[in-house]
XYZ file of C-alpha atoms in Angstrom:
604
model
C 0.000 0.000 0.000
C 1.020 3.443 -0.557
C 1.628 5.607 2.522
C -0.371 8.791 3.194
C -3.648 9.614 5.628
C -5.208 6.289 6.715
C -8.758 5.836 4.521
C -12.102 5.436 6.218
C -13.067 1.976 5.757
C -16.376 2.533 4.105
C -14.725 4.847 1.115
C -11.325 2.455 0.388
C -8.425 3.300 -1.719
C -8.515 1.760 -5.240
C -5.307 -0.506 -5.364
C -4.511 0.820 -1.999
C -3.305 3.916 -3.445
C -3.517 6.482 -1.069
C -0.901 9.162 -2.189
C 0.389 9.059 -5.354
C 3.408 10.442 -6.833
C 0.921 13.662 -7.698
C 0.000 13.098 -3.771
C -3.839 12.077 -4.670
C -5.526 9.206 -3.679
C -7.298 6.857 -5.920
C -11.194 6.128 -5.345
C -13.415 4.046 -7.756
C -16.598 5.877 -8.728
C -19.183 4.965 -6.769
C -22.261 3.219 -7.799
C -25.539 1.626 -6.684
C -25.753 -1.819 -7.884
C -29.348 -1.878 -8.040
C -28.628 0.772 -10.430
C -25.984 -1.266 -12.462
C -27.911 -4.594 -12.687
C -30.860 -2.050 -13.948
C -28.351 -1.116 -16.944
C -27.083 -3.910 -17.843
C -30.542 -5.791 -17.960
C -32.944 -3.033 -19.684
C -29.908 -1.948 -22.384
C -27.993 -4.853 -22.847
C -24.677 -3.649 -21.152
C -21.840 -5.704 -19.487
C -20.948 -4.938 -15.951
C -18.281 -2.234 -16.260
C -20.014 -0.037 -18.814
C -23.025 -0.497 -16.605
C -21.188 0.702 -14.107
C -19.571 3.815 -15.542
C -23.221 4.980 -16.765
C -24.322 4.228 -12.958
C -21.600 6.311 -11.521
C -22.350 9.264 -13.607
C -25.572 9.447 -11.840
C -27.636 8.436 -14.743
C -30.957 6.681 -13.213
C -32.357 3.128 -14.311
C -35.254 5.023 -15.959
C -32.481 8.083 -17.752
C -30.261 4.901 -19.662
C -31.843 5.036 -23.157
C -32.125 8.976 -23.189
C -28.267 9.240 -22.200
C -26.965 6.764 -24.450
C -29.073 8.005 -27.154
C -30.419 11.487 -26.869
C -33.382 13.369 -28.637
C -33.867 16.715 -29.015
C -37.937 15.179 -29.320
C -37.125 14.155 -25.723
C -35.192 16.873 -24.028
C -35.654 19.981 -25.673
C -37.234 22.077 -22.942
C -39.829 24.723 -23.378
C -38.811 27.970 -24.435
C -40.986 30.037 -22.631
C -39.520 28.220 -19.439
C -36.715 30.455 -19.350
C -37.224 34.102 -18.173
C -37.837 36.572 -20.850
C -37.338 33.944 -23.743
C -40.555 35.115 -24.816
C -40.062 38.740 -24.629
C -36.628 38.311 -26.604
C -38.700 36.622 -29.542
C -41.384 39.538 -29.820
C -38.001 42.409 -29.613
C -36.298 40.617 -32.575
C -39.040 39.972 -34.604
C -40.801 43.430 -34.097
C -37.417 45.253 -34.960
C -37.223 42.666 -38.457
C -40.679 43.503 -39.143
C -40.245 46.954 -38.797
C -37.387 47.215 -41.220
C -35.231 47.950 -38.023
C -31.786 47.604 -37.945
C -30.516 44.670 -35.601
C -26.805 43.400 -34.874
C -25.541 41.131 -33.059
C -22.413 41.710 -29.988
C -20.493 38.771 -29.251
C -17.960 37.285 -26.738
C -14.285 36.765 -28.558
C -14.119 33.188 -27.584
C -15.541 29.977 -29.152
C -18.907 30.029 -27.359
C -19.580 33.879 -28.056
C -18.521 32.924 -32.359
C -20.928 30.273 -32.466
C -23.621 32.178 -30.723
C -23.167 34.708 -33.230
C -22.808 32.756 -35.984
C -26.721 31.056 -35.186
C -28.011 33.948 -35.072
C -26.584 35.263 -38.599
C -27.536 32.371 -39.741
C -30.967 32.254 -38.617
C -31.196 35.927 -39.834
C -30.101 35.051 -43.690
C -32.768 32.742 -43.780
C -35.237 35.186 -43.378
C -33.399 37.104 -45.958
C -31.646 39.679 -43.696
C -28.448 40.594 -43.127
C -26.992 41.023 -39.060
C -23.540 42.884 -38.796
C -21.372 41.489 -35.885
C -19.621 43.795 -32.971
C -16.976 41.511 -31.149
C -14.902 44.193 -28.757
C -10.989 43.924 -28.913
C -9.686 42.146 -25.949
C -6.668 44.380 -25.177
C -8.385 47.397 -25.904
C -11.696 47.394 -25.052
C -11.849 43.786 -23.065
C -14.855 41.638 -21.898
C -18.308 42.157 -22.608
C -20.618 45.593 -23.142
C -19.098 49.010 -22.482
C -20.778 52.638 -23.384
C -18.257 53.149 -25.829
C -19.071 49.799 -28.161
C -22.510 51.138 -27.734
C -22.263 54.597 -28.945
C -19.954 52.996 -31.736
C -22.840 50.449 -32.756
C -25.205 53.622 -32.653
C -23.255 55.370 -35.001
C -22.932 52.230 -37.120
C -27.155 52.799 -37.357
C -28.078 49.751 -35.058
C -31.507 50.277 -33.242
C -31.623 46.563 -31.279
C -28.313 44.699 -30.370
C -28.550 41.673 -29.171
C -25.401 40.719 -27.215
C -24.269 36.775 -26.979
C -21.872 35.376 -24.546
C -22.073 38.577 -22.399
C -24.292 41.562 -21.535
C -26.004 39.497 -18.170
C -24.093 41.608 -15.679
C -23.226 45.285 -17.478
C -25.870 46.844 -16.439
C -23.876 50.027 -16.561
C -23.431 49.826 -20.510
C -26.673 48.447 -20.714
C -27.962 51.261 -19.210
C -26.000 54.033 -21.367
C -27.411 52.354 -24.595
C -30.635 53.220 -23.279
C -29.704 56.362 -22.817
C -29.118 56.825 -26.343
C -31.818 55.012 -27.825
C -30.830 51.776 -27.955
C -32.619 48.747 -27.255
C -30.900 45.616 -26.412
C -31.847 41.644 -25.916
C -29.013 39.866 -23.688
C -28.877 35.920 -24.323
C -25.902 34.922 -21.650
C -25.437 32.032 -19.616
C -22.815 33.852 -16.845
C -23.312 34.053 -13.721
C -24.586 37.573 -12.994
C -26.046 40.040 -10.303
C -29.307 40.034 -8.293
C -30.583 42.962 -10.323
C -30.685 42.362 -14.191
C -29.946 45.058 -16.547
C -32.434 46.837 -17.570
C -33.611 45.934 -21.594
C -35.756 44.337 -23.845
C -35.307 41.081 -22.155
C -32.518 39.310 -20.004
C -32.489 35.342 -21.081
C -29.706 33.924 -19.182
C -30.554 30.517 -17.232
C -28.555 31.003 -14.235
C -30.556 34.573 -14.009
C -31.530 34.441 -10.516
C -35.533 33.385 -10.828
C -35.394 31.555 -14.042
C -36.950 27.969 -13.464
C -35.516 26.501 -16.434
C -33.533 24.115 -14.791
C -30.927 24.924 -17.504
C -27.992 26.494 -16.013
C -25.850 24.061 -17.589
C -26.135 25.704 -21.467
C -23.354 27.286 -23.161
C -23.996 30.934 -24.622
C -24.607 28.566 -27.597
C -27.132 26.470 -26.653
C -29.295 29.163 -25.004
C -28.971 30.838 -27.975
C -30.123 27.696 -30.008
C -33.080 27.659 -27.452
C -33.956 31.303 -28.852
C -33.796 30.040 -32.300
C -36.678 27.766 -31.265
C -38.894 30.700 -29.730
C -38.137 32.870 -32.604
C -39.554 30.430 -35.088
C -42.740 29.528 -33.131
C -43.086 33.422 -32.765
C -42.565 33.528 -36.443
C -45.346 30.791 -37.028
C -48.007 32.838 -34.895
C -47.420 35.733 -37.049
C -47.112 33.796 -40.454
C -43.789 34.884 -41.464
C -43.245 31.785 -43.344
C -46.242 31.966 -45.533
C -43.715 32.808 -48.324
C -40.578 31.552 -47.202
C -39.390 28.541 -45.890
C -39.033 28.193 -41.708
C -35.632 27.998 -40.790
C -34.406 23.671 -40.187
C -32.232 25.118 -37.150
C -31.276 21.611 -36.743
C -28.997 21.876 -39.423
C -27.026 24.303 -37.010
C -26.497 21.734 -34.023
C -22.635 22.165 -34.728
C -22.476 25.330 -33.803
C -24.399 24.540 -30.534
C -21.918 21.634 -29.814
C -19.022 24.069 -30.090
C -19.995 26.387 -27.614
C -20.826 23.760 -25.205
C -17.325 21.671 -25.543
C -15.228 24.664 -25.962
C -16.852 26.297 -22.745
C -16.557 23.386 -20.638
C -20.217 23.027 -19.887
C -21.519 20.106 -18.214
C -22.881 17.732 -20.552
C -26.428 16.283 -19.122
C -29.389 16.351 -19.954
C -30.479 18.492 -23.226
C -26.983 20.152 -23.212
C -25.703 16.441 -23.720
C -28.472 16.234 -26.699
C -27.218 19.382 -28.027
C -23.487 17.980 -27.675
C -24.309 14.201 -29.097
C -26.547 15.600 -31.679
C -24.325 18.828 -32.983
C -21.572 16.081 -33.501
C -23.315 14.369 -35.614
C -24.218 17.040 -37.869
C -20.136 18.079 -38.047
C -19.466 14.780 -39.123
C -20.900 15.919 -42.628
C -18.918 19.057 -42.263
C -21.124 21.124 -44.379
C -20.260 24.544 -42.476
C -17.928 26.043 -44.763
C -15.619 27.333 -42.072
C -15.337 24.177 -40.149
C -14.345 22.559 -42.944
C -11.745 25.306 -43.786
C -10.399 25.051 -40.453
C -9.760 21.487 -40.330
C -8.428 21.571 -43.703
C -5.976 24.322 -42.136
C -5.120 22.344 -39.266
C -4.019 19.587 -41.326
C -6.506 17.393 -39.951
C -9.238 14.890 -41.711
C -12.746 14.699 -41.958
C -14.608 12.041 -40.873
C -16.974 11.474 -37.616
C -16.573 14.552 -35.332
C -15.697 13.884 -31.780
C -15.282 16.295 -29.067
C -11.444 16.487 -29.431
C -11.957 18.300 -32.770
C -14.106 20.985 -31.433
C -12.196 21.139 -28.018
C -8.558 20.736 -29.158
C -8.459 21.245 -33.430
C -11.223 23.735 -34.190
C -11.383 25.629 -30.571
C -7.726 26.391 -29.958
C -7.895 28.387 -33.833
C -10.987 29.923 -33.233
C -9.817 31.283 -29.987
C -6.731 32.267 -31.491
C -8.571 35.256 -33.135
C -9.845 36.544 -29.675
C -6.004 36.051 -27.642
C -3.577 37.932 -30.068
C -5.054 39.022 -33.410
C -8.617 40.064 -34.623
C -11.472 39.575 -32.308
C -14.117 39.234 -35.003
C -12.316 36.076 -37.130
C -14.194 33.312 -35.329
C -17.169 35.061 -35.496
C -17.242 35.743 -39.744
C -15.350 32.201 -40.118
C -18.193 30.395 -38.369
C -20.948 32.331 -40.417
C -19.373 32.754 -44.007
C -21.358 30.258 -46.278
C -17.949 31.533 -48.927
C -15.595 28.665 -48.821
C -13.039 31.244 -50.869
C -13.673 33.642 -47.324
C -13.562 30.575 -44.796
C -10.482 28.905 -46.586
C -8.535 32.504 -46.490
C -10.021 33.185 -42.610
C -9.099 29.577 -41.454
C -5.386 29.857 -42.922
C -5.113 33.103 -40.786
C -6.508 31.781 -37.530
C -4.218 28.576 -37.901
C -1.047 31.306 -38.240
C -2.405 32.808 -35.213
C -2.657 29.866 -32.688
C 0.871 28.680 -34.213
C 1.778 32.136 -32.617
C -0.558 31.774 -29.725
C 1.459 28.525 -28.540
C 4.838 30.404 -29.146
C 3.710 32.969 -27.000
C 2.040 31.021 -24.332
C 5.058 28.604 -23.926
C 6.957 31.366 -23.517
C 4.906 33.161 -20.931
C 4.396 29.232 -19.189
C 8.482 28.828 -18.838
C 8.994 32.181 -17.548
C 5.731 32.280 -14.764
C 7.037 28.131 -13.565
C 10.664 29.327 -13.101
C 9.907 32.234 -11.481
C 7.401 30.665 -8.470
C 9.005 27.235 -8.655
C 12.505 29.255 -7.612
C 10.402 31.106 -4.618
C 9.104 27.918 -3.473
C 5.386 29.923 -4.020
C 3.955 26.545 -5.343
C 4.905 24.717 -2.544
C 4.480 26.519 0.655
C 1.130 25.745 1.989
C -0.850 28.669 0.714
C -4.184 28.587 -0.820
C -3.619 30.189 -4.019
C -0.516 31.355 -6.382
C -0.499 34.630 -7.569
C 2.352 35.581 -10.556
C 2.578 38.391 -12.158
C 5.075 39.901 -15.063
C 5.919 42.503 -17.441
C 4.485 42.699 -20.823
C 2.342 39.032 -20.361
C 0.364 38.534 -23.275
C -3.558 38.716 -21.659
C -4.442 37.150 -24.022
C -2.830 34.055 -22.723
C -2.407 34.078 -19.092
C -5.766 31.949 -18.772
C -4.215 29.090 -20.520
C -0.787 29.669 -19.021
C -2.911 29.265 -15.552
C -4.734 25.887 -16.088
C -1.501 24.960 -17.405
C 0.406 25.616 -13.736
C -2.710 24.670 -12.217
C -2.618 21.509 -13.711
C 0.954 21.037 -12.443
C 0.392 22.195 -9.021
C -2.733 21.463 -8.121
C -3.884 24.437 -6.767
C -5.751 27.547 -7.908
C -3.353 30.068 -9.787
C -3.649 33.627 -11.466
C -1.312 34.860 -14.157
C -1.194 39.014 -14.763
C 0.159 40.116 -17.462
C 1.404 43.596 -16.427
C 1.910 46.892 -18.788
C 4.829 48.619 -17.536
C 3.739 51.605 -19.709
C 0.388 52.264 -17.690
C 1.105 49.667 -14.706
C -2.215 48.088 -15.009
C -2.430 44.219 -14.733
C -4.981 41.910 -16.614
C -5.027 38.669 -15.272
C -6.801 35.294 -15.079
C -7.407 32.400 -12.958
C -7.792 28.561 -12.698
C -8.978 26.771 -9.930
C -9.265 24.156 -8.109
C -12.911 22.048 -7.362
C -13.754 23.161 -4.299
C -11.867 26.228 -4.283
C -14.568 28.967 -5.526
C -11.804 31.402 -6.833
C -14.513 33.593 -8.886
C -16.304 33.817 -5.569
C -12.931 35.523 -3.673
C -12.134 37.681 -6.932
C -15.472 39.274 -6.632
C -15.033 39.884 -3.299
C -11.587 41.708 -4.136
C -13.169 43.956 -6.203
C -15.966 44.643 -4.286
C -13.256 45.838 -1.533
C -11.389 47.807 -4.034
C -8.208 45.711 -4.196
C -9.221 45.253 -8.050
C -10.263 47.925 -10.545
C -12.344 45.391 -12.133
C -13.046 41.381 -11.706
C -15.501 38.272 -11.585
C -16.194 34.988 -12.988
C -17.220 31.791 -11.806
C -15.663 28.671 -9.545
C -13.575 27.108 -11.381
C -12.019 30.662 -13.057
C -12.209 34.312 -12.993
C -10.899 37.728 -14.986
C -9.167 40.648 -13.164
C -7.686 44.091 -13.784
C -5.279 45.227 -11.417
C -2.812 47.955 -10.543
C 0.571 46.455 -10.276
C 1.135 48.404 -7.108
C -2.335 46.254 -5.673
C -0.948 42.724 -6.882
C 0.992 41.791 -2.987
C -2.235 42.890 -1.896
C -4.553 40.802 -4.154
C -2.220 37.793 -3.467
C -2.607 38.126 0.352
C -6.475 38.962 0.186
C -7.425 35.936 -2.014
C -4.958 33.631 0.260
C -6.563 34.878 3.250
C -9.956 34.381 1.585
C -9.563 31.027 0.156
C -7.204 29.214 2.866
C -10.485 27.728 4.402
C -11.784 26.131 1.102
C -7.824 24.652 0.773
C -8.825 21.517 3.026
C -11.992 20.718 1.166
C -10.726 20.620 -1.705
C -7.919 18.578 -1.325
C -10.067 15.767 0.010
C -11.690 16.179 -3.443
C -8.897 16.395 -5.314
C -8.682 12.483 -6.160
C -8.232 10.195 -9.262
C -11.653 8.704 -9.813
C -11.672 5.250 -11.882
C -13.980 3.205 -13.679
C -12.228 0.028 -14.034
C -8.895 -2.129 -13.399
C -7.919 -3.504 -16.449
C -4.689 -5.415 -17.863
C -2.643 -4.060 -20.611
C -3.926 -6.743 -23.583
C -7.205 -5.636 -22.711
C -6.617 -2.097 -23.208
C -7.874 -2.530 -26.615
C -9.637 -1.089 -30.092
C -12.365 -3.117 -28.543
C -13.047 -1.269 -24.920
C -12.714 1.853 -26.266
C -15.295 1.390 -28.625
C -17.594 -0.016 -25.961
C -16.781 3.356 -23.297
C -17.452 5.456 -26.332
C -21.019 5.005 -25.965
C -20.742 7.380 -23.024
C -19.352 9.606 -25.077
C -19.765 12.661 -25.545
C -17.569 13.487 -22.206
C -16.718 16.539 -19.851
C -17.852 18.436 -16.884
C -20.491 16.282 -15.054
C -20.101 13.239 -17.376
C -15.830 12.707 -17.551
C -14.324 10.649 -19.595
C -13.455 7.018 -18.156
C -10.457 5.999 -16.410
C -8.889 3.024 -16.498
C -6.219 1.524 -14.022
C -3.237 -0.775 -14.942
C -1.433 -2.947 -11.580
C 1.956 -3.736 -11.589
C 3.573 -2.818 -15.267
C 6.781 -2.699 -15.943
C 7.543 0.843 -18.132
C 9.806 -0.039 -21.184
C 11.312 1.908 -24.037
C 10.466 5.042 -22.021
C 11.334 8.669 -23.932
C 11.451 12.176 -23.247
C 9.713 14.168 -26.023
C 9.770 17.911 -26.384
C 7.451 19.926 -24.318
C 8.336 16.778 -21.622
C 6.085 14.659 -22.516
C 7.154 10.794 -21.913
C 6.207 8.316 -24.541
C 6.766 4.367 -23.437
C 5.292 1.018 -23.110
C 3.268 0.033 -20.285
C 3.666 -4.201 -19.998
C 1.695 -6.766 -18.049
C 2.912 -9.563 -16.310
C 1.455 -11.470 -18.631
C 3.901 -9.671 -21.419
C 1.141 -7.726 -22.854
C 1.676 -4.091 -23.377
C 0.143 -0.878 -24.262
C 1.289 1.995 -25.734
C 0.974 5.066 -23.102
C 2.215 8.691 -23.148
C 2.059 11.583 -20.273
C 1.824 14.833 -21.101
C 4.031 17.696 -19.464
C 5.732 15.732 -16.680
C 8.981 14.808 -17.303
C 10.137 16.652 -14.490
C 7.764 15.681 -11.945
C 7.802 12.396 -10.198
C 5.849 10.648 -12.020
C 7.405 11.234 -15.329
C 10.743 10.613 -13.420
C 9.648 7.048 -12.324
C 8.577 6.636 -16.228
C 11.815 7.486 -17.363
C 13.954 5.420 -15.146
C 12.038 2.359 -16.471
C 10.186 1.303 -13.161
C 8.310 -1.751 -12.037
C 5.520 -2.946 -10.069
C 3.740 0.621 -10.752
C -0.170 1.840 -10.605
C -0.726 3.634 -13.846
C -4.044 5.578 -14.120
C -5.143 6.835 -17.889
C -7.755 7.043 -20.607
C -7.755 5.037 -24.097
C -6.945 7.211 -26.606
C -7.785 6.031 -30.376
C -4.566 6.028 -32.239
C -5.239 5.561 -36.426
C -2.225 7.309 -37.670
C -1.356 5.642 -40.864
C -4.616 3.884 -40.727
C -4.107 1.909 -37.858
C -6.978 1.296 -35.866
C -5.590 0.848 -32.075
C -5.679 2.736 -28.696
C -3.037 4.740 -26.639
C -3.206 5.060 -22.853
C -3.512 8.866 -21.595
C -1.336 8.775 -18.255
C -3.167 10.510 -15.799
C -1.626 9.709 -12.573
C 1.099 6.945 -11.207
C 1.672 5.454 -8.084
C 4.570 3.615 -6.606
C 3.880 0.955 -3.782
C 7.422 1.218 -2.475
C 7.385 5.116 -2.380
C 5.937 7.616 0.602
């Protein structure tokens, strides 16, 4: 047994790993087995996929609807989210009257495909709807009076911001001032008192009843789509045109809700599963461009294309070069445009990585030389000169990830000495939660978010302060949520049977993130052969049975940590945690195993 903490008895270690070399213990998911024998008799399932779909909290009766889901059978009523209705009567009073709409969008992923539904949606009915996405350097997140006065100039008479807009009531207020009106379709959490507009459809608007807090920007917006049309119906608008098939735009909702990290249940899995399936076809012009770009191939879409191919470009527009690219890429229906937009987004993110690697080297030297990472305090705070902001949210999961704790990254400008920073947390640690507080004690000249991460603007002279206040504020969330932080696992499994095979089979859970995670399998006692260092430290090797079986396995980032150190020098007897990856270069059709985690028996 590893050493660490002793384990109640009712809640054992898996493999009697209580610390591993990451210092986490290993649990497997829990599950009723009433629940599991329910599974595997009404849908035909063998015990450990039963199990998994058990242990995701899907109920005997909820089986058939997760494995296979319907928009017929989950697509909630409009009209059950707050001023859904009242955003449908706005839009389609300001089309009818010949008013001018456009739409104001987020710069990431979720606010492009927002947008891009809604342009869509709009050219079906014959009418054109200009997109506002703000600059993130110089005019940052969301709303502001002067991207209001600038979209009053431009002749707009109804915005409709996407992605955004649920908690600037300030802006929202100016445009009123000035005659505009404005719809907000957000999904953010936002404050007690909603702007004051049109309408305010945001499910996690406090009073909404819903029960749809879950959605991406995206799929709210896809929700809107619905009430617009049934509006549309009740005032015959498509006695002489065709009503828009907005099913034909599930992609776009299944970006937004990967690329967000939404929790995928319930409709929002629907939207996911279903939007997939329509990418598979890849009949968006810009998809397809961007794929081509990336040097990838089409074929079935799974959620690594939209969350690690397609996402990373789009974004790419918003962190260093034109906001607006993702936005026009995802609603072009020119494949000469979406071909020339994609190449330029792809030469961004190559830039992107340069630059965040870059910023990721510096910020780990710098705290790991301190000993900040590693001195019992709540949160990690780095901050330095000329940080792309535009990357500092990555760079932070990134050292989260590593140190497994919540961590913000400011990029300062030493021209002005203001700081723009972001954050990555921990579960349990509600690091959105202590930023607002910060601001609302004027350590921050701006700041908010959610949990698991949060925005800032800071004056460099303020960051020891900031540091101290969010330590202070979070140090009593730090013991919580290192009792959560554990490796959660769905099966043990030897190395021959990591196969084409089981994959397959877990892939009907698929697909996976926040509230339904991808599975986790655990190897006992391999031997590590043929291990290598790659750049970036990565470690590619063999994991082999004692059987003689082996898998091929690779670990991302952690060739300096312990466990990429016991990988290296060629270990036995080890605990290796991991996913199945499908691995078909050159045609092949076999599995790699994602290292997650590693324990040693003989180590404390």
């Amino acid at each position: 047994m590893a050493d660490g903490a002793p384990v109640p008895a009712a809640e054992p270690a898996f493999l009697g790993v209580t610390r591993s070399l990451s210092g986490r213990v290993w649990r497997q998911r829990p599950a009723e087995a009433a629940t599991i024998r329910a599974h595997m008799q009404a849908l035909e399932l063998e015990e450990p996929l039963a199990r998994a779909l058990a242990a995701r909290g899907v109920r005997a009766d909820q089986g058939a609807d997760f494995l296979a889901p319907t928009l017929k059978a989950l697509f909630p009523d409009p009209s059950s989210f707050m001023d859904m209705d009242a955003a449908a009567v706005a839009i389609l009073d300001a089309i009818q009257a010949g008013a001018s709409v456009h739409v104001f969008a987020d710069y990431d992923v979720d606010g492009a495909s927002s947008a891009a539904l809604l342009v869509r949606w709009f050219r079906a009915l014959g009418v054109d709807l200009p997109i506002y996405v703000p600059d993130r350097i110089t005019e940052g997140y969301g709303p502001s009076p002067r991207a209001f006065d600038t979209l009053k100039a431009a002749g707009a008479d109804l915005v409709i911001t996407v992605d955004c807009g649920a908690a600037a009531n300030e802006a929202v207020a100016h445009a009123s001032a000035i005659g505009l009106k404005v719809v907000v379709i957000d999904h953010h959490m936002m404050r007690e008192h909603p702007p004051v507009c049109a309408a305010v459809v945001n499910p996690n608007r406090p009073g909404c009843n819903s029960g749809q807090g879950n959605l991406a920007a995206a799929g709210v917006v896809f929700v809107l789509l619905a009430a617009l049309n049934r509006e549309g119906r009740a005032r015959n608008l498509f006695a002489d045109r065709p009503e828009p098939d907005i099913r034909q735009w599930l992609d776009l909702a299944a970006m937004g809700a990967i690329c967000d990290v939404t929790g995928l249940t319930g409709f929002n899995r629907a939207l996911t599963s279903l939007g997939l399936k329509v990418m598979s076809d890849w009949r968006n012009p810009g998809l397809k461009a961007l794929l081509a770009a990336a040097g990838a191939e089409e074929g079935p879409a799974k959620s690594n294309h939209a969350g690690f191919i397609l996402g990373p470009r789009i974004n790419a527009g918003g962190r260093i070069g034109k906001s607006d690219l993702g936005a026009r890429l995802l609603s072009t229906d020119d494949p000469a445009e979406a071909a020339a937009l994609a190449r330029e987004l792809d030469a961004l993110n190559i830039a992107r990585r340069e630059v965040e690697r870059d910023v990721t080297d510096q910020a780990q030297r710098r705290v790991e030389a301190t000993g900040a990472h590693d001195d019992g305090s709540a949160v990690v705070v780095i901050a330095g000169d000329d940080w792309h902001p535009g990357v500092v949210g990555i760079v932070a999961g990134r050292l989260r990830e590593r140190w497994r704790k919540p961590v913000v990254v400011i990029g300062v400008d030493a021209v002005n000495g203001i700081g723009k920073g972001s954050g990555r947390s921990q579960p349990g640690m509600n690091l959105g939660r202590a930023v607002q507080a910060a601001w609302e004690t004027g350590v921050l000249i701006a700041g908010g978010g959610h949990a698991m991460a949060a925005g800032l603007t800071v004056r460099a002279d303020a960051i020891d302060a900031l540091r101290d206040f969010l330590n202070d504020r979070m140090i009593g969330e730090q013991a919580g949520a290192d009792a959560m932080d554990r490796v959660e696992l769905d099966a043990l499994i030897e190395p021959g049977a990591a196969s084409r095979a089981l994959f397959e089979q877990f892939e009907r859970l698929a697909p996976f993130g926040p509230a339904n995670p991808e599975p986790l399998f655990a190897l006992h006692g391999v031997q590590v052969r043929d291990a290598v260092a790659m750049n970036g430290g990565h470690v590619r090797c063999r994991l082999v049975g004692a059987d003689g079986a082996s898998v091929k396995a690779i670990a991302w980032r952690c060739a300096d940590l312990p466990g990429g150190r016991a990988l290296l020098a060629g270990q036995g007897g080890l605990s290796v945690a991991g996913r199945l990856k499908a691995d078909d270069w050159n045609g092949r059709r076999g599995v790699q195993f994602e290292i997650e985690d590693i324990a040693d028996p003989r180590m404390g």
